[in-house]
Amino acid sequence: MNFANPNRAPLLLIAGEKDRTVEARMNRTNHKTYAKSPATTEFREFPGRSHWIIAEPGWEEVADFALEWLERRTAGSASP
């Protein structure tokens, strides 16, 4: 796998502080690996969240963050 691929799509890694299935530290390590690419690579850890980050109360905060992140990266892009 070419982690330094400059032509890949932007990547947002989202972690929950209390996730014990895919711990936040694993996502931070993945972030460091993928950040070798000049392509956009970002990491966000949500405090108090578990592996069920999108099904827990307050999931809207995570969804809104991801949507706003995507909108910032696609602003000015041509529509299909």
Short mmCIF file of C-alpha atoms in Angstrom, two decimals:
data_model
loop_
_atom_site.label_atom_id
_atom_site.label_comp_id
_atom_site.label_asym_id
_atom_site.label_seq_id
_atom_site.Cartn_x
_atom_site.Cartn_y
_atom_site.Cartn_z
CA MET A 1 0.00 0.00 0.00
CA ASN A 2 1.30 3.43 -0.93
CA PHE A 3 0.62 5.54 2.15
CA ALA A 4 2.39 8.52 0.57
CA ASN A 5 0.09 8.54 -2.49
CA PRO A 6 -0.39 12.21 -3.40
CA ASN A 7 -3.44 11.41 -5.58
CA ARG A 8 -5.69 9.78 -3.01
CA ALA A 9 -8.88 11.38 -1.74
CA PRO A 10 -8.84 13.50 1.43
CA LEU A 11 -8.92 11.35 4.57
CA LEU A 12 -10.60 12.14 7.88
CA LEU A 13 -9.93 9.72 10.73
CA ILE A 14 -12.46 9.96 13.57
CA ALA A 15 -11.91 8.34 16.95
CA GLY A 16 -13.75 8.04 20.23
CA GLU A 17 -11.75 8.58 23.40
CA LYS A 18 -13.35 5.55 25.08
CA ASP A 19 -13.32 3.23 22.06
CA ARG A 20 -11.80 -0.09 23.14
CA THR A 21 -12.35 -1.83 19.78
CA VAL A 22 -10.30 0.56 17.63
CA GLU A 23 -8.57 2.71 20.22
CA ALA A 24 -7.86 6.37 19.54
CA ARG A 25 -4.12 5.67 19.69
CA MET A 26 -4.50 3.29 16.75
CA ASN A 27 -6.19 6.04 14.76
CA ARG A 28 -3.44 8.48 15.72
CA THR A 29 -0.86 5.98 14.46
CA ASN A 30 -2.81 5.59 11.20
CA HIS A 31 -2.95 9.36 10.91
CA LYS A 32 0.82 9.65 11.23
CA THR A 33 1.26 6.97 8.57
CA TYR A 34 -1.17 8.51 6.07
CA ALA A 35 0.05 12.06 6.79
CA LYS A 36 3.23 11.22 4.86
CA SER A 37 1.15 11.96 1.78
CA PRO A 38 0.71 15.56 0.62
CA ALA A 39 -3.01 14.73 0.27
CA THR A 40 -5.26 16.08 3.02
CA THR A 41 -5.13 13.87 6.12
CA GLU A 42 -6.79 14.89 9.37
CA PHE A 43 -7.60 13.31 12.72
CA ARG A 44 -10.31 14.17 15.22
CA GLU A 45 -10.88 12.50 18.57
CA PHE A 46 -14.21 13.01 20.31
CA PRO A 47 -13.99 12.99 24.12
CA GLY A 48 -16.15 10.52 26.01
CA ARG A 49 -17.19 8.58 22.90
CA SER A 50 -17.02 4.83 22.47
CA HIS A 51 -16.85 2.58 19.40
CA TRP A 52 -20.56 3.29 18.84
CA ILE A 53 -19.72 6.93 18.18
CA ILE A 54 -22.47 7.38 15.56
CA ALA A 55 -25.17 5.65 17.63
CA GLU A 56 -24.55 7.33 21.00
CA PRO A 57 -26.49 10.31 22.28
CA GLY A 58 -25.01 13.39 20.69
CA TRP A 59 -24.08 11.56 17.47
CA GLU A 60 -25.21 14.67 15.62
CA GLU A 61 -22.06 16.51 16.75
CA VAL A 62 -19.88 13.89 15.06
CA ALA A 63 -22.01 13.84 11.92
CA ASP A 64 -22.04 17.65 11.71
CA PHE A 65 -18.26 17.77 12.12
CA ALA A 66 -17.75 15.23 9.31
CA LEU A 67 -20.20 17.02 7.01
CA GLU A 68 -18.62 20.43 7.64
CA TRP A 69 -15.15 18.92 7.09
CA LEU A 70 -16.28 17.51 3.75
CA GLU A 71 -17.99 20.73 2.71
CA ARG A 72 -14.80 22.72 3.40
CA ARG A 73 -12.87 20.37 1.13
CA THR A 74 -15.39 20.43 -1.70
CA ALA A 75 -16.22 24.14 -1.69
CA GLY A 76 -15.88 25.44 -5.21
CA SER A 77 -15.78 21.96 -6.75
CA ALA A 78 -17.85 21.37 -9.85
CA SER A 79 -21.09 19.47 -9.28
CA PRO A 80 -21.47 16.09 -11.06
#
